[in-house]
mmCIF file of C-alpha atoms in Angstrom:
data_model
loop_
_atom_site.group_PDB
_atom_site.id
_atom_site.type_symbol
_atom_site.label_atom_id
_atom_site.label_comp_id
_atom_site.label_asym_id
_atom_site.label_seq_id
_atom_site.Cartn_x
_atom_site.Cartn_y
_atom_site.Cartn_z
ATOM 1 C CA MET A 1 106.891 91.091 89.582
ATOM 2 C CA ALA A 2 110.544 91.016 88.866
ATOM 3 C CA HIS A 3 114.020 89.777 89.497
ATOM 4 C CA MET A 4 115.726 92.638 91.313
ATOM 5 C CA THR A 5 118.871 94.357 90.073
ATOM 6 C CA GLU A 6 121.552 95.787 92.271
ATOM 7 C CA PRO A 7 121.280 99.601 92.484
ATOM 8 C CA GLY A 8 123.627 101.174 89.979
ATOM 9 C CA SER A 9 123.871 98.075 87.794
ATOM 10 C CA ARG A 10 124.179 98.654 84.075
ATOM 11 C CA TYR A 11 120.957 97.595 82.397
ATOM 12 C CA ARG A 12 118.930 98.080 79.255
ATOM 13 C CA GLN A 13 115.176 97.739 79.338
ATOM 14 C CA THR A 14 112.946 96.883 76.390
ATOM 15 C CA GLN A 15 109.184 96.610 76.439
ATOM 16 C CA ARG A 16 107.945 93.597 74.481
ATOM 17 C CA GLY A 17 104.237 94.432 74.650
ATOM 18 C CA ARG A 18 101.935 96.756 76.527
ATOM 19 C CA HIS A 19 99.342 94.135 77.390
ATOM 20 C CA SER A 20 100.228 90.774 78.855
ATOM 21 C CA THR A 21 98.280 87.502 78.675
ATOM 22 C CA LEU A 22 99.125 84.816 81.219
ATOM 23 C CA THR A 23 98.211 81.151 80.717
ATOM 24 C CA TYR A 24 97.903 78.580 83.498
ATOM 25 C CA GLY A 25 97.630 74.840 82.965
ATOM 26 C CA ASN A 26 96.094 72.871 80.138
ATOM 27 C CA ASN A 27 92.947 71.079 81.209
ATOM 28 C CA GLY A 28 90.218 73.549 80.320
ATOM 29 C CA THR A 29 89.077 74.391 83.857
ATOM 30 C CA GLU A 30 89.259 77.701 85.683
ATOM 31 C CA HIS A 31 92.705 76.612 86.862
ATOM 32 C CA GLY A 32 93.434 75.062 83.491
ATOM 33 C CA ASN A 33 93.425 76.502 80.010
ATOM 34 C CA SER A 34 92.134 79.923 81.005
ATOM 35 C CA ARG A 35 93.726 82.914 79.294
ATOM 36 C CA ARG A 36 93.409 86.086 81.307
ATOM 37 C CA THR A 37 94.476 89.500 80.118
ATOM 38 C CA ASN A 38 95.382 92.322 82.465
ATOM 39 C CA PRO A 39 95.304 95.611 80.495
ATOM 40 C CA THR A 40 97.680 97.276 82.984
ATOM 41 C CA ALA A 41 100.375 94.575 82.844
ATOM 42 C CA HIS A 42 103.585 95.372 80.954
ATOM 43 C CA ASP A 43 105.711 92.413 79.870
ATOM 44 C CA GLU A 44 109.256 93.776 79.844
ATOM 45 C CA GLU A 45 112.820 92.563 79.432
ATOM 46 C CA ILE A 46 115.833 93.817 81.381
ATOM 47 C CA ILE A 47 119.413 93.101 80.374
ATOM 48 C CA VAL A 48 121.853 93.306 83.292
ATOM 49 C CA ASP A 49 125.246 92.641 81.777
ATOM 50 C CA ASP A 50 127.768 93.755 79.167
ATOM 51 C CA ASP A 51 126.050 91.735 76.444
ATOM 52 C CA ASP A 52 122.537 90.728 75.398
ATOM 53 C CA THR A 53 122.708 87.076 76.411
ATOM 54 C CA LYS A 54 121.243 87.403 79.921
ATOM 55 C CA VAL A 55 117.694 88.678 79.665
ATOM 56 C CA TRP A 56 115.402 88.889 82.707
ATOM 57 C CA SER A 57 111.663 89.188 82.176
ATOM 58 C CA LEU A 58 109.188 90.965 84.435
ATOM 59 C CA TYR A 59 105.543 91.956 84.589
ATOM 60 C CA ASP A 60 104.872 95.480 85.860
ATOM 61 C CA ALA A 61 101.168 95.895 86.617
ATOM 62 C CA GLY A 62 98.958 98.390 88.403
ATOM 63 C CA PRO A 63 98.731 102.187 88.731
ATOM 64 C CA ARG A 64 101.928 103.979 87.644
ATOM 65 C CA THR A 65 101.181 106.654 90.248
ATOM 66 C CA VAL A 66 102.199 104.220 93.005
ATOM 67 C CA ARG A 67 105.850 104.863 93.883
ATOM 68 C CA CYS A 68 106.339 101.914 96.248
ATOM 69 C CA PRO A 69 105.106 98.738 94.525
ATOM 70 C CA ILE A 70 105.237 95.176 95.784
ATOM 71 C CA ILE A 71 107.761 92.941 93.988
ATOM 72 C CA LEU A 72 107.213 89.173 93.755
ATOM 73 C CA LEU A 73 110.243 86.865 93.509
ATOM 74 C CA PRO A 74 109.741 83.270 92.259
ATOM 75 C CA PRO A 75 111.224 80.004 93.596
ATOM 76 C CA VAL A 76 113.863 77.887 91.820
ATOM 77 C CA SER A 77 111.356 76.286 89.446
ATOM 78 C CA GLY A 78 109.351 79.418 88.688
ATOM 79 C CA THR A 79 109.298 82.294 86.230
ATOM 80 C CA ALA A 80 107.711 85.734 86.485
ATOM 81 C CA ASP A 81 104.270 84.591 85.315
ATOM 82 C CA ILE A 82 103.662 82.094 88.147
ATOM 83 C CA PHE A 83 102.211 84.926 90.248
ATOM 84 C CA PHE A 84 99.420 85.729 87.787
ATOM 85 C CA HIS A 85 96.740 85.128 90.452
ATOM 86 C CA GLN A 86 98.356 87.836 92.591
ATOM 87 C CA ILE A 87 98.776 90.237 89.646
ATOM 88 C CA LEU A 88 95.135 89.917 88.606
ATOM 89 C CA ALA A 89 93.727 90.288 92.115
ATOM 90 C CA LEU A 90 96.029 92.944 93.589
ATOM 91 C CA THR A 91 96.023 95.245 90.568
ATOM 92 C CA GLY A 92 92.249 94.976 90.496
ATOM 93 C CA TRP A 93 92.235 96.373 94.032
ATOM 94 C CA GLY A 94 94.552 99.241 93.084
ATOM 95 C CA TYR A 95 97.987 97.880 94.071
ATOM 96 C CA ARG A 96 101.029 98.228 91.873
ATOM 97 C CA VAL A 97 102.747 94.871 91.526
ATOM 98 C CA ILE A 98 106.378 94.865 90.324
ATOM 99 C CA ALA A 99 110.776 98.875 95.701
ATOM 100 C CA VAL A 100 109.990 98.562 99.012
ATOM 101 C CA HIS A 101 107.687 95.607 99.663
ATOM 102 C CA LEU A 102 109.034 92.179 98.686
ATOM 103 C CA PHE A 103 107.064 88.914 98.414
ATOM 104 C CA GLY A 104 109.386 85.954 98.014
ATOM 105 C CA ALA A 105 108.601 82.259 97.613
ATOM 106 C CA SER A 106 111.218 79.700 98.673
ATOM 107 C CA LEU A 107 114.514 80.846 97.047
ATOM 108 C CA GLY A 108 112.790 84.118 96.139
ATOM 109 C CA GLY A 109 112.140 84.712 99.837
ATOM 110 C CA PHE A 110 115.749 83.978 100.742
ATOM 111 C CA LEU A 111 116.992 86.408 98.081
ATOM 112 C CA ALA A 112 114.521 89.046 99.290
ATOM 113 C CA GLN A 113 115.987 88.768 102.794
ATOM 114 C CA LYS A 114 119.545 88.946 101.462
ATOM 115 C CA PHE A 115 118.732 92.012 99.352
ATOM 116 C CA ALA A 116 117.226 93.747 102.389
ATOM 117 C CA GLU A 117 120.305 92.769 104.400
ATOM 118 C CA TYR A 118 122.705 93.938 101.679
ATOM 119 C CA THR A 119 121.041 97.365 101.417
ATOM 120 C CA HIS A 120 120.411 97.923 105.139
ATOM 121 C CA LYS A 121 122.782 100.918 105.298
ATOM 122 C CA SER A 122 120.867 102.570 102.476
ATOM 123 C CA PRO A 123 117.444 100.943 102.896
ATOM 124 C CA ARG A 124 115.455 100.086 99.796
ATOM 125 C CA VAL A 125 113.103 97.552 101.373
ATOM 126 C CA GLN A 126 110.296 98.478 103.741
ATOM 127 C CA SER A 127 108.707 95.082 104.337
ATOM 128 C CA LEU A 128 108.933 91.367 103.537
ATOM 129 C CA ILE A 129 106.346 88.652 102.897
ATOM 130 C CA LEU A 130 108.120 85.298 103.037
ATOM 131 C CA CYS A 131 106.180 82.348 101.616
ATOM 132 C CA ASN A 132 107.499 78.827 102.322
ATOM 133 C CA SER A 133 110.919 80.408 102.620
ATOM 134 C CA PHE A 134 114.095 79.843 104.614
ATOM 135 C CA SER A 135 116.951 81.808 106.181
ATOM 136 C CA ASP A 136 119.865 79.373 105.905
ATOM 137 C CA THR A 137 120.763 77.280 102.853
ATOM 138 C CA SER A 138 122.375 74.595 105.028
ATOM 139 C CA ILE A 139 118.904 73.068 105.577
ATOM 140 C CA PHE A 140 119.197 71.428 102.146
ATOM 141 C CA ASN A 141 122.463 69.637 103.002
ATOM 142 C CA GLN A 142 123.769 70.119 99.471
ATOM 143 C CA SER A 143 126.473 72.729 99.928
ATOM 144 C CA TRP A 144 129.081 70.182 98.878
ATOM 145 C CA THR A 145 127.420 69.774 95.464
ATOM 146 C CA ALA A 146 126.662 73.464 94.861
ATOM 147 C CA SER A 147 129.890 74.060 92.947
ATOM 148 C CA SER A 148 129.196 71.181 90.544
ATOM 149 C CA PHE A 149 125.719 72.182 89.347
ATOM 150 C CA TRP A 150 127.300 74.047 86.424
ATOM 151 C CA LEU A 151 128.708 70.736 85.143
ATOM 152 C CA MET A 152 125.439 68.792 85.279
ATOM 153 C CA PRO A 153 123.169 68.418 82.246
ATOM 154 C CA SER A 154 119.767 70.065 82.258
ATOM 155 C CA PHE A 155 117.762 66.850 82.766
ATOM 156 C CA MET A 156 119.716 66.027 85.925
ATOM 157 C CA LEU A 157 119.157 69.504 87.379
ATOM 158 C CA LYS A 158 115.433 69.258 86.648
ATOM 159 C CA LYS A 159 115.338 65.876 88.368
ATOM 160 C CA ILE A 160 116.844 67.466 91.501
ATOM 161 C CA VAL A 161 114.139 70.155 91.540
ATOM 162 C CA LEU A 162 111.310 67.714 90.785
ATOM 163 C CA GLY A 163 112.411 65.608 93.738
ATOM 164 C CA ASN A 164 110.930 68.287 96.018
ATOM 165 C CA PHE A 165 107.527 68.299 94.302
ATOM 166 C CA ALA A 166 104.623 66.491 95.990
ATOM 167 C CA SER A 167 104.282 62.894 94.770
ATOM 168 C CA GLY A 168 101.293 61.653 96.787
ATOM 169 C CA PRO A 169 97.565 62.172 96.177
ATOM 170 C CA VAL A 170 96.511 65.845 96.011
ATOM 171 C CA ASP A 171 93.329 67.695 95.071
ATOM 172 C CA HIS A 172 92.794 68.735 91.451
ATOM 173 C CA VAL A 173 93.672 72.398 92.077
ATOM 174 C CA MET A 174 97.019 71.471 93.598
ATOM 175 C CA ALA A 175 97.610 68.960 90.789
ATOM 176 C CA ASP A 176 97.051 71.747 88.248
ATOM 177 C CA ALA A 177 99.507 73.957 90.152
ATOM 178 C CA ILE A 178 102.163 71.231 90.086
ATOM 179 C CA ASP A 179 101.596 70.654 86.354
ATOM 180 C CA PHE A 180 101.958 74.369 85.719
ATOM 181 C CA MET A 181 105.204 74.570 87.703
ATOM 182 C CA VAL A 182 106.585 71.531 85.865
ATOM 183 C CA ASP A 183 105.850 73.371 82.627
ATOM 184 C CA ARG A 184 107.653 76.475 83.938
ATOM 185 C CA LEU A 185 110.590 74.302 85.007
ATOM 186 C CA GLU A 186 110.818 72.889 81.481
ATOM 187 C CA SER A 187 111.160 76.436 80.131
ATOM 188 C CA LEU A 188 114.416 77.017 82.048
ATOM 189 C CA ASN A 189 117.721 76.233 80.368
ATOM 190 C CA GLN A 190 120.754 74.576 81.956
ATOM 191 C CA SER A 191 122.540 77.787 82.963
ATOM 192 C CA GLU A 192 119.394 79.259 84.536
ATOM 193 C CA LEU A 193 118.758 76.114 86.569
ATOM 194 C CA ALA A 194 122.397 75.771 87.590
ATOM 195 C CA SER A 195 122.586 79.364 88.817
ATOM 196 C CA ARG A 196 119.347 79.062 90.805
ATOM 197 C CA LEU A 197 120.335 75.786 92.423
ATOM 198 C CA THR A 198 123.762 77.211 93.253
ATOM 199 C CA LEU A 199 122.143 80.182 94.998
ATOM 200 C CA ASN A 200 119.769 77.809 96.761
ATOM 201 C CA CYS A 201 122.442 75.433 98.055
ATOM 202 C CA GLN A 202 125.776 77.242 98.496
ATOM 203 C CA ASN A 203 126.619 78.176 102.084
ATOM 204 C CA SER A 204 124.786 81.360 103.009
ATOM 205 C CA TYR A 205 122.507 82.631 105.750
ATOM 206 C CA VAL A 206 120.553 85.737 106.682
ATOM 207 C CA GLU A 207 121.979 88.107 109.291
ATOM 208 C CA PRO A 208 118.793 89.068 111.183
ATOM 209 C CA HIS A 209 120.236 92.017 113.109
ATOM 210 C CA LYS A 210 120.545 93.936 109.835
ATOM 211 C CA ILE A 211 116.853 93.657 108.949
ATOM 212 C CA ARG A 212 115.183 93.504 112.363
ATOM 213 C CA ASP A 213 113.337 96.804 111.819
ATOM 214 C CA LEU A 214 111.417 95.579 108.772
ATOM 215 C CA ALA A 215 107.750 94.633 108.858
ATOM 216 C CA VAL A 216 107.644 90.897 108.112
ATOM 217 C CA THR A 217 104.916 88.335 107.450
ATOM 218 C CA VAL A 218 105.972 84.670 107.501
ATOM 219 C CA MET A 219 103.606 82.547 105.399
ATOM 220 C CA ASP A 220 103.675 78.746 105.390
ATOM 221 C CA VAL A 221 101.486 75.662 105.033
ATOM 222 C CA PHE A 222 100.549 72.842 107.389
ATOM 223 C CA ASP A 223 100.580 70.101 104.760
ATOM 224 C CA GLN A 224 103.545 68.597 102.912
ATOM 225 C CA SER A 225 106.073 70.947 101.334
ATOM 226 C CA ALA A 226 109.791 71.062 100.598
ATOM 227 C CA LEU A 227 110.298 73.051 103.811
ATOM 228 C CA SER A 228 110.983 70.998 106.947
ATOM 229 C CA THR A 229 109.454 71.718 110.348
ATOM 230 C CA ASP A 230 112.904 72.703 111.650
ATOM 231 C CA ALA A 231 113.278 75.267 108.853
ATOM 232 C CA LYS A 232 109.887 76.763 109.720
ATOM 233 C CA GLU A 233 110.774 76.956 113.406
ATOM 234 C CA GLU A 234 114.038 78.688 112.516
ATOM 235 C CA MET A 235 112.097 81.351 110.606
ATOM 236 C CA TYR A 236 109.846 81.930 113.626
ATOM 237 C CA LYS A 237 112.921 82.387 115.849
ATOM 238 C CA LEU A 238 114.571 84.697 113.331
ATOM 239 C CA TYR A 239 111.489 86.939 113.157
ATOM 240 C CA PRO A 240 109.828 86.700 116.601
ATOM 241 C CA ASN A 241 107.723 89.816 115.976
ATOM 242 C CA ALA A 242 106.587 88.827 112.494
ATOM 243 C CA ARG A 243 102.970 88.238 111.594
ATOM 244 C CA ARG A 244 102.299 84.594 110.859
ATOM 245 C CA ALA A 245 100.058 83.526 108.006
ATOM 246 C CA HIS A 246 99.294 79.810 108.197
ATOM 247 C CA LEU A 247 97.487 77.939 105.435
ATOM 248 C CA LYS A 248 96.028 74.514 106.223
ATOM 249 C CA THR A 249 96.945 73.273 102.752
ATOM 250 C CA GLY A 250 98.822 74.600 99.749
ATOM 251 C CA GLY A 251 101.924 72.456 99.349
ATOM 252 C CA ASN A 252 104.896 74.107 97.674
ATOM 253 C CA PHE A 253 102.824 76.528 95.593
ATOM 254 C CA PRO A 254 100.043 78.104 97.696
ATOM 255 C CA TYR A 255 100.139 81.295 95.592
ATOM 256 C CA LEU A 256 98.736 79.165 92.744
ATOM 257 C CA CYS A 257 96.440 76.616 94.389
ATOM 258 C CA ARG A 258 95.325 78.699 97.404
ATOM 259 C CA SER A 259 95.603 82.114 95.781
ATOM 260 C CA ALA A 260 92.542 83.663 97.482
ATOM 261 C CA GLU A 261 94.028 83.042 100.937
ATOM 262 C CA VAL A 262 97.505 84.194 99.893
ATOM 263 C CA ASN A 263 96.095 87.373 98.338
ATOM 264 C CA LEU A 264 94.136 88.079 101.515
ATOM 265 C CA TYR A 265 97.257 87.796 103.680
ATOM 266 C CA VAL A 266 99.191 90.027 101.273
ATOM 267 C CA GLN A 267 96.476 92.683 101.559
ATOM 268 C CA ILE A 268 96.489 92.473 105.348
ATOM 269 C CA HIS A 269 100.276 92.864 105.378
ATOM 270 C CA LEU A 270 100.228 95.904 103.080
ATOM 271 C CA ARG A 271 97.330 97.586 104.884
ATOM 272 C CA GLN A 272 99.686 98.854 107.622
ATOM 273 C CA PHE A 273 101.267 101.194 105.037
ATOM 274 C CA HIS A 274 98.045 102.808 103.807
ATOM 275 C CA GLY A 275 98.237 106.587 104.010
ATOM 276 C CA THR A 276 102.051 106.634 104.192
ATOM 277 C CA ARG A 277 104.748 107.265 101.577
ATOM 278 C CA TYR A 278 105.264 103.501 101.479
ATOM 279 C CA ALA A 279 101.715 102.632 100.416
ATOM 280 C CA ALA A 280 101.658 100.082 97.590
ATOM 281 C CA ILE A 281 98.100 101.034 96.652
ATOM 282 C CA ASP A 282 96.542 103.956 94.804
ATOM 283 C CA PRO A 283 95.007 106.136 97.594
ATOM 284 C CA SER A 284 91.778 106.505 95.629
ATOM 285 C CA MET A 285 91.339 102.723 95.718
ATOM 286 C CA VAL A 286 91.734 102.205 99.463
ATOM 287 C CA SER A 287 88.049 102.376 100.338
ATOM 288 C CA ALA A 288 86.996 99.872 97.692
ATOM 289 C CA GLU A 289 89.885 97.565 98.549
ATOM 290 C CA GLU A 290 89.062 97.649 102.265
ATOM 291 C CA LEU A 291 85.468 96.714 101.517
ATOM 292 C CA GLU A 292 86.607 93.752 99.436
ATOM 293 C CA VAL A 293 88.852 92.520 102.245
ATOM 294 C CA GLN A 294 86.175 92.880 104.903
ATOM 295 C CA LYS A 295 83.658 91.142 102.653
ATOM 296 C CA GLY A 296 86.063 88.277 101.978
ATOM 297 C CA CYS A 297 86.906 86.134 104.999
ATOM 298 C CA PRO A 298 86.312 87.934 108.337
ATOM 299 C CA THR A 299 87.517 84.951 110.370
ATOM 300 C CA GLN A 300 90.823 84.726 108.504
ATOM 301 C CA ILE A 301 91.308 88.478 108.807
ATOM 302 C CA ALA A 302 90.841 88.377 112.563
ATOM 303 C CA GLU A 303 93.203 85.412 112.921
ATOM 304 C CA ALA A 304 95.880 87.004 110.704
ATOM 305 C CA GLU A 305 95.766 90.368 112.451
ATOM 306 C CA ALA A 306 95.957 88.678 115.852
ATOM 307 C CA SER A 307 99.000 86.585 114.909
#
């Protein structure tokens, strides 16, 4: 799971530790103070600049023999470790999670589309999974403030992001997910927040004709989220041939609070590449992985493959 770098960019990579432990929440439940260690996860730092002040972190997990991993891109409020449910599950099934398949949530999904668009003449992306994402930043109606985010203090930027978090009654799993994302938001400094909000709100849109040949799954929720109905409909129009993965609930962070369903849809999306050069899974693990999927939720599988 990583922030992507432009091909040819100058970068230095350092590995902070071979094994990575990810912590979620603080209330002692399965979705609380559970510490889970993935022995194949590498916590690494990448510096993409002329100095050492801008460090991007990533978790690279799964079989190193896989040449075409899936990369997960977080939303404005997230960091690399928010996808720990996906890392633990997918690497257990033999996938390499870290570039041809992109999973993007919210802003991460928008950036995944823009990267695919930017590299369409020399393709580096084979497929997209877009979770609660959008194709045009104008839906937020904040383009006029985008240039001033750099001048705002950190607490004000955090208040803007928190304004999109669910405020009504939610189940305990979703409440834990929100608490975790608030904690991740607190870990971001002013410049990180300002740059993310600027990307999220400055005038920009996806040019669909440049990425129409990609395999796409559009994933969204039916309950309350920061994404409006109009934004969802626009995504459906932009990708008329895309698979649709609908979750009844999940709010802004289904990959945390509805991880089993999200992981299932990710597997279904990636299954179409099994046996090809673009497979994100170790070939020796396909049989076991297929059995796990079939054993999971047959009804959801049938609905997802039909959509």
